[in-house]
Each structure stands twice: as C-alpha cells, then as structure tokens.
mmCIF file of C-alpha atoms and ligand atoms in Angstrom:
data_model
loop_
_atom_site.group_PDB
_atom_site.id
_atom_site.type_symbol
_atom_site.label_atom_id
_atom_site.label_comp_id
_atom_site.label_asym_id
_atom_site.label_seq_id
_atom_site.Cartn_x
_atom_site.Cartn_y
_atom_site.Cartn_z
ATOM 1 C CA MET A 1 31.537 -9.704 -7.847
ATOM 2 C CA SER A 2 32.486 -8.561 -11.425
ATOM 3 C CA MET A 3 29.356 -6.748 -12.386
ATOM 4 C CA ARG A 4 29.538 -3.143 -13.766
ATOM 5 C CA PRO A 5 28.856 -0.172 -11.546
ATOM 6 C CA TYR A 6 25.290 0.903 -11.912
ATOM 7 C CA ILE A 7 24.650 4.532 -11.886
ATOM 8 C CA VAL A 8 20.838 5.560 -12.000
ATOM 9 C CA GLY A 9 19.284 8.914 -11.974
ATOM 10 C CA ASN A 10 15.900 9.518 -10.389
ATOM 11 C CA TRP A 11 14.185 12.499 -11.944
ATOM 12 C CA LYS A 12 11.409 12.371 -9.321
ATOM 13 C CA MET A 13 8.526 14.770 -10.305
ATOM 14 C CA ASN A 14 10.799 16.935 -12.428
ATOM 15 C CA GLY A 15 10.960 17.365 -16.316
ATOM 16 C CA THR A 16 8.687 17.730 -19.363
ATOM 17 C CA ARG A 17 9.678 16.834 -22.925
ATOM 18 C CA SER A 18 12.104 19.730 -22.871
ATOM 19 C CA LEU A 19 14.311 17.712 -20.726
ATOM 20 C CA LEU A 20 14.835 14.978 -23.028
ATOM 21 C CA SER A 21 17.770 16.961 -24.521
ATOM 22 C CA GLU A 22 19.697 16.147 -21.271
ATOM 23 C CA ALA A 23 18.749 12.561 -21.569
ATOM 24 C CA ARG A 24 20.139 12.364 -25.005
ATOM 25 C CA SER A 25 23.369 14.064 -23.994
ATOM 26 C CA ILE A 26 23.670 11.591 -21.139
ATOM 27 C CA ASP A 27 22.959 8.722 -23.418
ATOM 28 C CA ARG A 28 25.703 9.729 -25.935
ATOM 29 C CA ALA A 29 28.262 10.319 -23.229
ATOM 30 C CA SER A 30 27.534 7.053 -21.443
ATOM 31 C CA ALA A 31 28.438 5.211 -24.592
ATOM 32 C CA ARG A 32 31.968 6.162 -23.958
ATOM 33 C CA TYR A 33 31.870 4.336 -20.527
ATOM 34 C CA PRO A 34 31.139 0.918 -21.427
ATOM 35 C CA GLY A 35 32.302 -0.234 -17.973
ATOM 36 C CA VAL A 36 29.432 1.441 -16.478
ATOM 37 C CA SER A 37 25.712 0.464 -16.569
ATOM 38 C CA VAL A 38 23.864 3.924 -16.594
ATOM 39 C CA ALA A 39 19.934 4.425 -16.367
ATOM 40 C CA LEU A 40 17.348 7.220 -15.862
ATOM 41 C CA ALA A 41 13.970 6.919 -14.185
ATOM 42 C CA PRO A 42 11.977 9.912 -15.543
ATOM 43 C CA PRO A 43 8.391 10.752 -14.501
ATOM 44 C CA ALA A 44 5.987 8.161 -16.024
ATOM 45 C CA THR A 45 4.703 10.715 -18.450
ATOM 46 C CA LEU A 46 8.294 10.620 -20.294
ATOM 47 C CA ILE A 47 9.039 6.931 -20.155
ATOM 48 C CA ALA A 48 7.928 6.301 -23.759
ATOM 49 C CA ALA A 49 9.655 9.476 -25.200
ATOM 50 C CA LEU A 50 12.903 8.820 -23.192
ATOM 51 C CA ARG A 51 12.886 5.294 -24.497
ATOM 52 C CA GLU A 52 12.733 6.566 -28.095
ATOM 53 C CA ALA A 53 15.429 9.233 -27.324
ATOM 54 C CA VAL A 54 18.128 6.971 -26.111
ATOM 55 C CA SER A 55 20.083 3.919 -27.222
ATOM 56 C CA VAL A 56 22.625 3.036 -24.616
ATOM 57 C CA ILE A 57 21.176 3.796 -21.136
ATOM 58 C CA GLY A 58 18.340 2.001 -19.157
ATOM 59 C CA VAL A 59 14.978 3.514 -18.657
ATOM 60 C CA GLY A 60 12.821 2.928 -15.635
ATOM 61 C CA GLY A 61 9.679 3.917 -13.561
ATOM 62 C CA GLN A 62 9.859 5.430 -10.072
ATOM 63 C CA ASP A 63 7.025 3.177 -8.649
ATOM 64 C CA CYS A 64 4.490 0.664 -9.588
ATOM 65 C CA HIS A 65 1.248 -0.825 -8.157
ATOM 66 C CA ALA A 66 1.488 -4.290 -6.657
ATOM 67 C CA GLU A 67 -1.676 -5.359 -8.636
ATOM 68 C CA ALA A 68 -1.683 -6.250 -12.336
ATOM 69 C CA LYS A 69 -4.787 -4.040 -13.244
ATOM 70 C CA GLY A 70 -7.970 -2.723 -11.734
ATOM 71 C CA ALA A 71 -9.654 0.255 -10.109
ATOM 72 C CA PHE A 72 -6.669 2.152 -8.820
ATOM 73 C CA THR A 73 -6.984 5.627 -10.218
ATOM 74 C CA GLY A 74 -3.627 7.351 -10.860
ATOM 75 C CA ASP A 75 -1.546 4.221 -10.266
ATOM 76 C CA ILE A 76 0.568 2.498 -12.923
ATOM 77 C CA ALA A 77 0.797 -1.282 -13.180
ATOM 78 C CA ALA A 78 4.380 -3.006 -13.656
ATOM 79 C CA ALA A 79 3.213 -4.278 -17.050
ATOM 80 C CA GLN A 80 2.115 -0.782 -18.228
ATOM 81 C CA LEU A 81 5.778 0.553 -17.286
ATOM 82 C CA LYS A 82 7.142 -2.300 -19.446
ATOM 83 C CA ASP A 83 4.868 -1.644 -22.286
ATOM 84 C CA ALA A 84 5.956 2.070 -22.120
ATOM 85 C CA GLY A 85 9.548 1.148 -22.633
ATOM 86 C CA ALA A 86 10.705 0.603 -19.059
ATOM 87 C CA ASP A 87 13.441 -1.777 -18.165
ATOM 88 C CA PHE A 88 13.231 -1.418 -14.425
ATOM 89 C CA VAL A 89 11.273 0.229 -11.583
ATOM 90 C CA ILE A 90 12.350 1.724 -8.325
ATOM 91 C CA VAL A 91 10.419 0.598 -5.439
ATOM 92 C CA GLY A 92 10.135 1.780 -1.768
ATOM 93 C CA HIS A 93 11.700 5.134 -2.228
ATOM 94 C CA SER A 94 11.636 7.024 1.079
ATOM 95 C CA GLU A 95 9.587 9.621 -0.505
ATOM 96 C CA ARG A 96 6.840 7.120 -1.191
ATOM 97 C CA ARG A 97 7.309 5.316 2.044
ATOM 98 C CA ALA A 98 6.632 8.602 3.870
ATOM 99 C CA ALA A 99 4.238 10.515 1.609
ATOM 100 C CA HIS A 100 2.155 7.454 0.522
ATOM 101 C CA GLY A 101 2.387 5.355 3.709
ATOM 102 C CA GLU A 102 4.092 2.545 1.894
ATOM 103 C CA SER A 103 4.835 -0.261 4.220
ATOM 104 C CA ASP A 104 7.527 -2.936 3.844
ATOM 105 C CA ALA A 105 4.871 -5.458 2.823
ATOM 106 C CA MET A 106 3.576 -3.122 0.113
ATOM 107 C CA VAL A 107 7.034 -2.649 -1.152
ATOM 108 C CA LYS A 108 7.679 -6.339 -1.316
ATOM 109 C CA ALA A 109 4.383 -6.971 -3.162
ATOM 110 C CA LYS A 110 5.458 -4.155 -5.748
ATOM 111 C CA ALA A 111 8.889 -5.819 -6.225
ATOM 112 C CA GLU A 112 7.464 -9.233 -6.649
ATOM 113 C CA ALA A 113 4.833 -7.822 -9.346
ATOM 114 C CA ALA A 114 7.600 -6.117 -11.126
ATOM 115 C CA LEU A 115 9.863 -9.104 -11.299
ATOM 116 C CA GLU A 116 7.069 -11.246 -12.441
ATOM 117 C CA CYS A 117 6.472 -9.128 -15.457
ATOM 118 C CA GLY A 118 9.999 -8.957 -16.575
ATOM 119 C CA LEU A 119 11.223 -5.516 -15.043
ATOM 120 C CA MET A 120 14.457 -5.254 -13.154
ATOM 121 C CA VAL A 121 13.892 -3.716 -9.489
ATOM 122 C CA ILE A 122 15.844 -1.213 -7.599
ATOM 123 C CA LEU A 123 14.598 -1.604 -4.003
ATOM 124 C CA CYS A 124 15.224 1.375 -1.609
ATOM 125 C CA VAL A 125 15.757 1.394 2.175
ATOM 126 C CA GLY A 126 17.124 3.725 4.552
ATOM 127 C CA GLU A 127 16.999 5.111 8.110
ATOM 128 C CA THR A 128 15.808 8.570 9.376
ATOM 129 C CA LEU A 129 17.980 11.024 11.268
ATOM 130 C CA ALA A 130 16.281 9.983 14.416
ATOM 131 C CA ASP A 131 17.005 6.364 13.732
ATOM 132 C CA ARG A 132 20.738 7.205 13.321
ATOM 133 C CA ASP A 133 21.070 9.565 16.213
ATOM 134 C CA GLY A 134 19.425 6.951 18.339
ATOM 135 C CA GLY A 135 21.966 4.247 17.375
ATOM 136 C CA GLN A 136 19.211 2.288 15.561
ATOM 137 C CA ALA A 137 20.116 2.797 11.912
ATOM 138 C CA GLU A 138 21.579 -0.746 11.174
ATOM 139 C CA GLY A 139 18.619 -2.482 13.109
ATOM 140 C CA ILE A 140 16.096 -0.528 11.288
ATOM 141 C CA VAL A 141 17.434 -0.910 7.828
ATOM 142 C CA ALA A 142 18.009 -4.548 8.390
ATOM 143 C CA ARG A 143 14.364 -5.013 9.295
ATOM 144 C CA GLN A 144 13.326 -2.863 6.417
ATOM 145 C CA VAL A 145 15.176 -4.898 3.953
ATOM 146 C CA ASP A 146 13.921 -8.283 5.483
ATOM 147 C CA GLY A 147 10.358 -7.201 5.222
ATOM 148 C CA SER A 148 10.709 -5.744 1.763
ATOM 149 C CA LEU A 149 12.679 -8.350 -0.313
ATOM 150 C CA PRO A 150 10.784 -10.125 -2.898
ATOM 151 C CA GLN A 151 10.132 -13.906 -2.151
ATOM 152 C CA GLY A 152 8.599 -16.799 -3.924
ATOM 153 C CA GLU A 153 8.900 -17.710 -7.714
ATOM 154 C CA ALA A 154 9.416 -14.305 -8.958
ATOM 155 C CA ALA A 155 12.326 -13.757 -6.744
ATOM 156 C CA ALA A 156 13.953 -17.060 -7.339
ATOM 157 C CA ALA A 157 13.920 -16.332 -11.097
ATOM 158 C CA GLY A 158 15.012 -12.565 -10.754
ATOM 159 C CA VAL A 159 17.805 -12.833 -8.059
ATOM 160 C CA PRO A 160 20.582 -11.583 -8.413
ATOM 161 C CA GLU A 161 20.452 -10.329 -11.899
ATOM 162 C CA ARG A 162 17.327 -8.354 -11.816
ATOM 163 C CA LEU A 163 17.405 -7.074 -8.286
ATOM 164 C CA SER A 164 19.262 -4.118 -6.741
ATOM 165 C CA ILE A 165 19.033 -2.625 -3.304
ATOM 166 C CA ALA A 166 19.646 1.168 -2.868
ATOM 167 C CA TYR A 167 20.685 2.254 0.524
ATOM 168 C CA GLU A 168 19.428 5.788 0.992
ATOM 169 C CA PRO A 169 19.554 7.407 4.381
ATOM 170 C CA VAL A 170 16.462 9.590 4.369
ATOM 171 C CA TRP A 171 18.403 12.469 5.911
ATOM 172 C CA ALA A 172 20.905 12.511 3.012
ATOM 173 C CA ILE A 173 18.405 12.640 0.234
ATOM 174 C CA GLY A 174 18.190 16.164 -1.377
ATOM 175 C CA THR A 175 19.850 17.749 1.617
ATOM 176 C CA GLY A 176 23.488 18.028 0.564
ATOM 177 C CA ARG A 177 24.464 15.957 3.603
ATOM 178 C CA VAL A 178 26.259 12.809 2.544
ATOM 179 C CA ALA A 179 26.670 9.637 4.714
ATOM 180 C CA ALA A 180 30.227 9.215 5.966
ATOM 181 C CA VAL A 181 31.991 6.544 3.810
ATOM 182 C CA GLU A 182 32.646 4.255 6.839
ATOM 183 C CA ASP A 183 28.867 4.274 7.647
ATOM 184 C CA VAL A 184 28.006 3.444 4.079
ATOM 185 C CA VAL A 185 30.362 0.450 4.206
ATOM 186 C CA ALA A 186 29.025 -0.679 7.411
ATOM 187 C CA MET A 187 25.590 -0.462 6.255
ATOM 188 C CA HIS A 188 26.180 -2.284 2.780
ATOM 189 C CA ALA A 189 27.855 -5.062 4.841
ATOM 190 C CA VAL A 190 24.594 -5.420 6.960
ATOM 191 C CA LEU A 191 22.624 -5.383 3.688
ATOM 192 C CA ARG A 192 24.762 -8.042 2.203
ATOM 193 C CA ASP A 193 24.262 -10.265 5.243
ATOM 194 C CA ARG A 194 20.482 -9.943 4.899
ATOM 195 C CA LEU A 195 20.646 -10.651 1.196
ATOM 196 C CA VAL A 196 22.662 -13.907 1.840
ATOM 197 C CA ALA A 197 20.258 -14.778 4.548
ATOM 198 C CA ALA A 198 17.360 -14.421 2.141
ATOM 199 C CA TYR A 199 18.750 -15.733 -1.032
ATOM 200 C CA GLY A 200 21.856 -17.910 -0.124
ATOM 201 C CA ASP A 201 24.993 -17.555 -2.385
ATOM 202 C CA ALA A 202 22.838 -15.645 -4.795
ATOM 203 C CA GLY A 203 22.649 -12.757 -2.341
ATOM 204 C CA ASN A 204 26.299 -12.196 -2.929
ATOM 205 C CA ASP A 205 25.732 -10.944 -6.398
ATOM 206 C CA VAL A 206 22.867 -8.500 -5.852
ATOM 207 C CA ALA A 207 24.270 -4.870 -6.485
ATOM 208 C CA ILE A 208 23.928 -2.687 -3.479
ATOM 209 C CA LEU A 209 23.885 1.054 -4.407
ATOM 210 C CA TYR A 210 24.258 4.168 -2.270
ATOM 211 C CA GLY A 211 21.891 7.206 -2.669
ATOM 212 C CA GLY A 212 21.796 10.617 -0.942
ATOM 213 C CA SER A 213 23.224 13.792 -2.250
ATOM 214 C CA VAL A 214 25.705 11.839 -4.593
ATOM 215 C CA ASN A 215 27.447 14.552 -6.760
ATOM 216 C CA ALA A 216 30.623 15.263 -8.915
ATOM 217 C CA SER A 217 32.652 16.034 -5.789
ATOM 218 C CA ASN A 218 31.823 13.075 -3.591
ATOM 219 C CA ALA A 219 31.104 10.236 -6.237
ATOM 220 C CA ALA A 220 34.642 8.885 -6.463
ATOM 221 C CA ALA A 221 34.940 8.360 -2.601
ATOM 222 C CA LEU A 222 31.542 6.722 -2.342
ATOM 223 C CA LEU A 223 31.713 4.573 -5.502
ATOM 224 C CA GLY A 224 35.206 3.384 -4.451
ATOM 225 C CA ALA A 225 34.149 2.319 -0.974
ATOM 226 C CA GLU A 226 33.918 -1.347 -0.185
ATOM 227 C CA GLY A 227 30.731 -3.079 -1.198
ATOM 228 C CA VAL A 228 29.292 0.015 -3.016
ATOM 229 C CA GLY A 229 27.961 -1.190 -6.532
ATOM 230 C CA GLY A 230 26.862 2.022 -7.875
ATOM 231 C CA ALA A 231 24.578 5.088 -6.906
ATOM 232 C CA LEU A 232 21.072 6.176 -7.173
ATOM 233 C CA VAL A 233 21.304 10.008 -7.857
ATOM 234 C CA GLY A 234 18.562 12.534 -7.510
ATOM 235 C CA GLY A 235 19.155 16.211 -8.053
ATOM 236 C CA ALA A 236 22.420 15.637 -9.987
ATOM 237 C CA SER A 237 20.781 13.443 -12.448
ATOM 238 C CA LEU A 238 18.679 16.214 -13.910
ATOM 239 C CA THR A 239 21.433 17.697 -16.237
ATOM 240 C CA ALA A 240 24.080 15.984 -18.331
ATOM 241 C CA GLU A 241 26.605 18.541 -16.770
ATOM 242 C CA ALA A 242 26.026 17.284 -13.211
ATOM 243 C CA PHE A 243 25.323 13.583 -13.812
ATOM 244 C CA LEU A 244 28.178 12.714 -16.210
ATOM 245 C CA PRO A 245 30.996 13.336 -13.928
ATOM 246 C CA ILE A 246 29.265 10.704 -11.623
ATOM 247 C CA VAL A 247 29.311 8.333 -14.367
ATOM 248 C CA ALA A 248 32.906 9.033 -15.121
ATOM 249 C CA ALA A 249 33.705 8.621 -11.441
ATOM 250 C CA ALA A 250 32.433 5.044 -11.718
ATOM 251 C CA GLY A 251 33.973 4.233 -15.032
ATOM 252 C CA GLY A 252 37.508 5.344 -15.331
ATOM 253 C CA GLU A 253 38.871 6.425 -18.635
ATOM 254 C CA PRO A 254 36.406 6.839 -21.323
ATOM 255 C CA VAL A 255 36.795 5.121 -24.731
ATOM 256 C CA ASP A 256 36.819 7.181 -28.007
HETATM 257 C C1 PEP B 301 17.035 10.144 -4.575
HETATM 258 O O1 PEP B 301 15.962 10.674 -4.759
HETATM 259 O O2 PEP B 301 17.002 8.792 -4.525
HETATM 260 C C2 PEP B 301 18.378 10.814 -4.170
HETATM 261 C C3 PEP B 301 19.314 10.083 -3.731
HETATM 262 O O3 PEP B 301 18.250 12.077 -4.326
HETATM 263 P P1 PEP B 301 19.507 13.207 -4.097
HETATM 264 O O4 PEP B 301 20.756 12.654 -4.923
HETATM 265 O O5 PEP B 301 18.900 14.596 -4.568
HETATM 266 O O6 PEP B 301 19.895 13.284 -2.512
#
C-alpha cells in the first residue's frame, strides 16, 4: 500500500467562526507535509466557511442522513454536505451510535448514500470497555464492520479510493486512555481480513485509521504501527498547536 497517511481532525460540537483561524494555521502548515493527507471535520455550521478558509486540507461532515431529502428535521443529506463544500463525511462514530441509537444497518445506508453522491467516507467502528474486558473486542468489531460496510454499486465504485475505516475503541475516545499498540495492530489485521472478505483485493487498499486520545506524545508510536494508515483525532485537533505535531509525526521532515 503506498497511500499517504491520512490525519483527520473531528471537531465534534466545538467551534464557531472564531476557530477558523486555527484551521487556517493547520492548512498553512500542512502544505509543508505533502506526504500527509490532512483533513478537518468541523460542525456543519462551519463547513462552507472552512472550505473558503483553507486550500490544502480536506473538509468533511461528521454525519449525514441516509435519505437524499425529505421530512427529517435537523438532519443533513450527503448532497447538502457536498454542496456546502465537504469532500468527505464521518459515519458511525461511537458518539452517534450511542447517543442516537445508530445501528450497523443505518451506518451502512449512510455510507452508501455518501458514496453515491461523491463524498469520501470514514466509517467508524470500535468496542466498549466491557467488550474488551470480556475478551469480545475482535468479534464485536468484526461484526460491526461486516454490518456497516457499504455494498452495491456505490461501494463498487468507491472502494478503496473513497472509503476509510477508523478503529476507535469507545473507551479510548476523549479519555486520555490510548489502546496498546499491539492491540491496535491486532485489530487492524482483523479489519483488513473483513475488508478483503467484503471487497476482494480492493479491500487491501482501504486505509484503516486509529482513533482514541491520539496526541503529540503517542502519535509516532501509533502511526508507525503495522497496518495503521492514519489517525482520527478529536480533542487534539482543535488547535494548530496540538494537531500539527500529529501531522508531523505522520509525515517526517517538512519541506520549505
Ligand atoms: C474522536 O472523536 O473520534 C476521537 C478519537 O476523539 P479523541 O481524540 O478526543 O479521543
């Protein structure tokens, strides 16, 4: 696999226009790391403004509806994200699975809708602490990814170039607890098997990211681990100061 490491910041429900200055700084500095693909997923209210503010990094949404339009108050269609300037969308984040009751089938439908309208997709999976403590982590995550992967024509056209998987242990998100590198490597191998089972050889080229309390101190070890194609970063993506060392850890020496 020769793809560039993919470092994506998820701003969650944080930020108003005043945070665009951080995005500009991240964009300027990312231009010095051409070996890294960098992107930010701001709240939907900031997608259009962030698109205008940056020139190098990707811009994405944090969720989309599976339907193209209709009576779904408060929701956003994939085509609306694209129209606002998004290149990609995150689907199946554990915060949405938990707080909005999103099932694997719903996540799959969202991923298919996004691919159909030309967005790239980052599909999140991950086990709870109870799953891991009970020795169930790999089985649970394998079932999650099997049930959530996009299928059909949209998937055939979009895999592997437009699909990434983010392995995010729920207990590591926003907690400061990071998964052990050997557990990340083992889970990424499980995910790779499931991707190949679903898509054949094309499954070998789908990027698999790690997410969960990635920061400047642990990024190099995680990004250097076998099978880790990048990182999905929450808290440490809100400022250039916290995020750029993660980009640097993925990209080696910057160019001038
Ligand atoms: C996330 O929200 O996807 C995430 C990984 O958050 P954090 O980096 O804050 O753990």
